[in-house]
CSV table of C-alpha atoms in Angstrom, one decimal:
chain,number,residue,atom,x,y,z
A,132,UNK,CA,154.7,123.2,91.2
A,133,UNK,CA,153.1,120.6,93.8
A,134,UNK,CA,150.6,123.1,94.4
A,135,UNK,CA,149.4,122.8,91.0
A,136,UNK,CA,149.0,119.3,91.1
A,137,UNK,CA,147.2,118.9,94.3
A,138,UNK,CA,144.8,121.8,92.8
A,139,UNK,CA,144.1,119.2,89.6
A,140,UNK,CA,143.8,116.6,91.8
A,141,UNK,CA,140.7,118.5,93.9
A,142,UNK,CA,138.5,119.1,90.4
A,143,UNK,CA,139.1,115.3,89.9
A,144,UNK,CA,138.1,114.5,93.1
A,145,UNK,CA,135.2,117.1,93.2
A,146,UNK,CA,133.7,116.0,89.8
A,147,UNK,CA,134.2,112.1,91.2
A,148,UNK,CA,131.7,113.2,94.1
A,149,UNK,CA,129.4,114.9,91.7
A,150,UNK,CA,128.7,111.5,89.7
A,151,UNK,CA,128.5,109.6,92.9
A,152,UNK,CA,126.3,112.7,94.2
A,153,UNK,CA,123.8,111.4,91.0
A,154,UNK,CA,123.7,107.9,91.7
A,155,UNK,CA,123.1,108.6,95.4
A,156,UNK,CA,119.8,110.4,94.6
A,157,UNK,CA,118.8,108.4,92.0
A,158,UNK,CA,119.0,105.6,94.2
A,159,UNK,CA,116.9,107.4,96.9
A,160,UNK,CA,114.2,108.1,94.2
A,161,UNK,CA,113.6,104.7,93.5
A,162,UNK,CA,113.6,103.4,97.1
A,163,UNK,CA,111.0,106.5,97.7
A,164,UNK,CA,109.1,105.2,94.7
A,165,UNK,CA,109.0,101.7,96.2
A,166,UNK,CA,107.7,102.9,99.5
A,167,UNK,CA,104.9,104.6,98.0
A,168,UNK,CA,104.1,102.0,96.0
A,169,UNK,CA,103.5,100.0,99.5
A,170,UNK,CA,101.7,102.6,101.0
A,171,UNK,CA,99.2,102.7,98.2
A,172,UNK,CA,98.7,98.9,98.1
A,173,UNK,CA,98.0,98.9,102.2
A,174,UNK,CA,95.5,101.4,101.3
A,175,UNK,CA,93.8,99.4,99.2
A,176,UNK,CA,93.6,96.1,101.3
A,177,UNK,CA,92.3,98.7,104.2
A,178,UNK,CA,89.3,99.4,101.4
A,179,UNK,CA,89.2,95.4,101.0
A,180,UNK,CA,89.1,94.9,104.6
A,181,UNK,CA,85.9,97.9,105.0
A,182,UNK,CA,83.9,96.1,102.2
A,183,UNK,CA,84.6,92.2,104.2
A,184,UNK,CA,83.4,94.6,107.5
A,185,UNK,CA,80.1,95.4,105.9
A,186,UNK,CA,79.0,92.1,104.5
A,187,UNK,CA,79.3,90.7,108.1
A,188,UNK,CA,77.3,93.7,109.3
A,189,UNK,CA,74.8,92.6,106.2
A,190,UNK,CA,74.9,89.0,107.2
A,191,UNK,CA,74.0,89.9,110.8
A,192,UNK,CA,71.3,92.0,110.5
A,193,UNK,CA,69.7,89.4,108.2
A,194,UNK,CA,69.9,86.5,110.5
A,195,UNK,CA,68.3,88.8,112.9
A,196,UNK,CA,65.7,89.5,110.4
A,197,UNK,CA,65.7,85.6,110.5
A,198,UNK,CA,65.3,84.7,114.3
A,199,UNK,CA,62.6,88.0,114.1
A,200,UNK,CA,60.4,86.1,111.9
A,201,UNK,CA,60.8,82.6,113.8
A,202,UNK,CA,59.6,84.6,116.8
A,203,UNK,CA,57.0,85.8,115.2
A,204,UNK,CA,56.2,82.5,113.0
A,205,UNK,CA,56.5,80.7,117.0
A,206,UNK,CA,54.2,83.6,118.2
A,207,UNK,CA,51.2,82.8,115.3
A,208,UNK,CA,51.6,78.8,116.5
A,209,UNK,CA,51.0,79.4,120.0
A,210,UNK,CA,47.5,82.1,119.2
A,211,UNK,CA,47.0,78.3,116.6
A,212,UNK,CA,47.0,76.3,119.5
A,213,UNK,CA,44.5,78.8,121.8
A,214,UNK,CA,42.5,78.7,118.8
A,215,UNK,CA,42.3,75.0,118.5
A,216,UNK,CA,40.9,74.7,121.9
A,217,UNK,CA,37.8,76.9,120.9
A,218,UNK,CA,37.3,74.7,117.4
A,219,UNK,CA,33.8,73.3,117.9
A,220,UNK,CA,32.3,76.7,117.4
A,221,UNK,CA,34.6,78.3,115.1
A,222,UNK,CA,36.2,75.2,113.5
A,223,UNK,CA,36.0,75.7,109.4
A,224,UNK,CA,36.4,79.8,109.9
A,225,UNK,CA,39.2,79.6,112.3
A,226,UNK,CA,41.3,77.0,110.0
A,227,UNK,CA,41.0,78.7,106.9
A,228,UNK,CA,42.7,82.4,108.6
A,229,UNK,CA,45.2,80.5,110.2
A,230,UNK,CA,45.9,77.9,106.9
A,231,UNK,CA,46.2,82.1,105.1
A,232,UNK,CA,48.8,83.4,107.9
A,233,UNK,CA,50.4,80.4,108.1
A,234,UNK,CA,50.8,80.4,104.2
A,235,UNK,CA,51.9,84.2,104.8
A,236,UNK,CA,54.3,83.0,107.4
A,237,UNK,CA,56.1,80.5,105.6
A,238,UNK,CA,56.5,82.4,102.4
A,239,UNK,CA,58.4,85.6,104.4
A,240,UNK,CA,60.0,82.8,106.3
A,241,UNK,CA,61.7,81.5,103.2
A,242,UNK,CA,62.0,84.7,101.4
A,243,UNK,CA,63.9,85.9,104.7
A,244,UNK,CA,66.1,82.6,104.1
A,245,UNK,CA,66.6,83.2,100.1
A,246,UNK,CA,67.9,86.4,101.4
A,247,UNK,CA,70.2,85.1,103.9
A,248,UNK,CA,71.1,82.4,101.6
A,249,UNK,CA,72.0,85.1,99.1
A,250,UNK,CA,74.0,87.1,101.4
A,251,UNK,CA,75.5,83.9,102.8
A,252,UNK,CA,76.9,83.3,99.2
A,253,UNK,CA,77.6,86.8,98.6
A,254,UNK,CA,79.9,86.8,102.4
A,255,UNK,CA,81.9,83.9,100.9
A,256,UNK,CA,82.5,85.0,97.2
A,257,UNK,CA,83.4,88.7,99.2
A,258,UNK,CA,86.1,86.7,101.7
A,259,UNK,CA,87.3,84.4,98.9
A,260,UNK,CA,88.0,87.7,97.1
A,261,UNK,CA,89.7,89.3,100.0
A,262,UNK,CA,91.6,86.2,100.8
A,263,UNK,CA,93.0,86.0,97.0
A,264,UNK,CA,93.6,89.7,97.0
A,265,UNK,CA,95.3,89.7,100.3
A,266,UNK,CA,97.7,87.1,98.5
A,267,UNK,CA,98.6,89.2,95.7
A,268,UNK,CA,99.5,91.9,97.7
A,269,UNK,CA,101.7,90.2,100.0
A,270,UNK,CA,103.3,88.4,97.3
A,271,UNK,CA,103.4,92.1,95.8
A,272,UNK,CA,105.1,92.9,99.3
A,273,UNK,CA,107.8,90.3,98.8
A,274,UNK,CA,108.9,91.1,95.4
A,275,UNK,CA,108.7,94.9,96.3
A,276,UNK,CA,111.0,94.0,99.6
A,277,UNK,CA,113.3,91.6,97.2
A,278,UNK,CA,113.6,94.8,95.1
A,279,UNK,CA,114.5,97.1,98.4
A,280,UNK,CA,117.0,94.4,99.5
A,281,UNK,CA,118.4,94.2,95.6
A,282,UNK,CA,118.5,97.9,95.6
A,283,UNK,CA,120.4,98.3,98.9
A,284,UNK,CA,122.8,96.1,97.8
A,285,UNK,CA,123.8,97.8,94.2
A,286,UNK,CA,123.8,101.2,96.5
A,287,UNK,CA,126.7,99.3,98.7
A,288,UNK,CA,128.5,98.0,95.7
A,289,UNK,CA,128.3,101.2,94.1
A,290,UNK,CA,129.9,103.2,97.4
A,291,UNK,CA,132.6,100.4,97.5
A,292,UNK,CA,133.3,100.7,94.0
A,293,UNK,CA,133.4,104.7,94.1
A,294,UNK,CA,135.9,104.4,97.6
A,295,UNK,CA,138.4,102.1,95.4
A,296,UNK,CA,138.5,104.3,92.5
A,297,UNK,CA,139.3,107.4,94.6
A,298,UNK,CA,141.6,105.1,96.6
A,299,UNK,CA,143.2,104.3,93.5
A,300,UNK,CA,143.1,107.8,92.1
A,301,UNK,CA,144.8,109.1,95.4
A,302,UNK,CA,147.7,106.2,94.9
A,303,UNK,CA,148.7,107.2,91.3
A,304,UNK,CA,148.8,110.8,92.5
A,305,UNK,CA,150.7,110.1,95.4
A,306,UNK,CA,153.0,107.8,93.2
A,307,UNK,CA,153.2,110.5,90.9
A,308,UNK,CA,153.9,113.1,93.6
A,309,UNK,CA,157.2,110.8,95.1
A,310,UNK,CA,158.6,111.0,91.2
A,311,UNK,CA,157.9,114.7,90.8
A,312,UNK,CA,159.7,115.2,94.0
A,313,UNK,CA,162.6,113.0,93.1
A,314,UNK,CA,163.1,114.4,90.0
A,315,UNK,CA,163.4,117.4,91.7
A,316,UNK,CA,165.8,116.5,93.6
A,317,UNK,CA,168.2,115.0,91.0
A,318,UNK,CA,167.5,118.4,89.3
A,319,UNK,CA,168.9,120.5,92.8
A,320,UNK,CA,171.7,118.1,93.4
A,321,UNK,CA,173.0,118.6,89.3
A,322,UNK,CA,172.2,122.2,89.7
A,323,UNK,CA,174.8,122.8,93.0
A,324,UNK,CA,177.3,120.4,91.9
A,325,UNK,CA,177.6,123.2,88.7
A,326,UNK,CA,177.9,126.1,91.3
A,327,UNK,CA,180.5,124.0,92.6
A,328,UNK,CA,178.7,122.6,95.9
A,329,UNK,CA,178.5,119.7,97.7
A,330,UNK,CA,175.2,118.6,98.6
A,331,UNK,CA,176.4,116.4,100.9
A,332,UNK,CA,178.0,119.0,102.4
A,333,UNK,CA,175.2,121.1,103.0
């Protein structure tokens, strides 16, 4: 007879671990979710981070451009100056080519600076843009991890909750158990004293 009830108490048990089993894993799915969630979002601000990479390149290579055409505009001054000295015989010719390439000069000069002007602006609305996504994601980062720490707290609570109802589960059986067995033992003692024994005496 107890070995019947320890056998019901084992499919309690067993179907007790099942439902925890599914809480368990449905937990693990969502804290697996979040994780990919995260690693998707660091991808992204890597992709941010390689567009901000190639606007500096850009903004480089134009003030290079830049400090090219100074040289160059520099350059055109100094053959100005040799020129200058040889005026009397070549005054009116001479000052009309170089009034043309300085003209030339000064309008790539300030195209080149339109352009770095441009890519100036374009550097800074790029950064601003990294700088406010870059925010978003790590506020993203502290909800997901408020989540996580939210998460690993209802898995605890749910494991303490599922150890006190077996705990409780294994008291009443045990409780249950002691009466079985006493009653039992009423049962033996009534049953010798109608043989006519002692139970003491045994």
């Amino acid at each position: 007879m107890p070995a019947k009830k320890k056998k019901g108490k084992k499919g309690k048990k067993g179907g007790k671990k099942k439902k925890k089993d599914e809480a368990t894993l449905e937990l693990e799915d969502k804290y697996q979710k979040t994780v990919n969630e995260i690693e998707a979002l660091k991808d992204h601000l890597a992709i941010r981070k390689e567009l901000s990479r190639k606007a500096h390149g850009m903004e480089d290579e134009m003030r290079n451009k830049m400090r090219e055409t100074e040289k160059t505009l520099e350059e055109h001054k100094l053959d100005q100056r040799a020129i200058n000295a040889d005026m009397t015989r070549q005054y009116k010719t001479m000052q009309t080519e170089m009034g043309l390439r300085i003209h030339k000069l000064e309008t790539d000069l300030l195209r080149t600076r339109q352009q770095l002007s441009t890519t100036e602006a374009d550097l800074k609305r790029v950064t601003e843009e990294k700088e406010r996504i870059t925010k978003e994601k790590d506020q993203e980062i502290d909800t997901l991890n408020i989540k996580i720490d939210s998460m690993e707290k209802d898995y605890e609570r749910i494991l303490d909750e599922t150890l006190d109802s077996l705990i409780s589960k294994i008291d009443i059986a045990k409780d249950k158990w002691k009466d079985e067995a006493t009653l039992v033992q009423v049962n033996n003692k009534h049953l010798l004293m109608e043989f006519g024994l002692n139970p003491l005496e045994l």
